[in-house]
């Protein structure tokens, strides 16, 4: 047995902000993917994945009991496949902010949900929100509180524009130009990030009035502007706003940035060779970079391997 592939995702803009109703923009990232499989010769990895799936099945059973109107699964088939050794064969790195649990949730929903909403039907706003809610409940198993966006992106394999918590829509993004000098790229921090502790720090900070004010007047404002600039292909404004966003993150989200990157982050702002921002919840994993001149950024960041996500 081998199921269809589900891709990783990158939240270009909106990390943390979407918790406080900023805009967000999430795109599928086809470099990494995962699929459900049953192994003929189980490896250590597949055995570990299968054990995690067993725990997930127990969680889904409780979820179905608690919210029968939200979602139900063909649990008999799911249990039978897991007993037979089913696992999630994935190249998506875990704890890197590119949606490893999201792809798994999408794969399970796709194969085992009853009356599932499919990509082929007319995806109304109601259906998208319903899917997002289902996925949020399913993915909460992995990190305590989920927005449901990662699995949604993985399931639909479309760029998703988040206007607010209750208003999301598939969107088109400007087509890539491989001739272009500008790029969005990833840097591997070499550290696995844990989502839950980072979100906890953020939630603690929200109790502070000054932090809340900064979020609204700076962080959300610049994030919203970046999303608009990106969607409209306004590159000049995009870089001006990404620089502002990068500064705000360095000043107010320091715990989410691995320490050895504090200077690298500042260097980008000082030289304008590149601007860095969080990819996902931070604390490790990937760091997202934006540059108007990829060659210059590569030279400036020669100690790191850059993975290009998007060129313009």
Short mmCIF file of C-alpha atoms in Angstrom, two decimals, residues 21 54 64 84 93 96 124 171 174 213 236 239 267 277 279 294:
data_model
loop_
_atom_site.label_atom_id
_atom_site.label_comp_id
_atom_site.label_asym_id
_atom_site.label_seq_id
_atom_site.Cartn_x
_atom_site.Cartn_y
_atom_site.Cartn_z
CA UNK A 21 -5.75 38.16 13.56
CA UNK A 54 -1.26 4.08 17.21
CA UNK A 64 -14.95 11.42 17.03
CA UNK A 84 -0.54 -4.16 9.82
CA UNK A 93 11.97 17.39 8.69
CA UNK A 96 11.55 22.73 11.23
CA UNK A 124 -16.85 27.79 -0.38
CA UNK A 171 -5.18 32.56 -3.65
CA UNK A 174 2.76 36.00 -8.70
CA UNK A 213 0.53 47.28 21.74
CA UNK A 236 10.09 47.57 -3.59
CA UNK A 239 11.47 44.65 0.95
CA UNK A 267 23.94 41.94 9.79
CA UNK A 277 12.27 36.21 9.68
CA UNK A 279 9.67 30.21 9.72
CA UNK A 294 20.51 36.14 -4.25
#
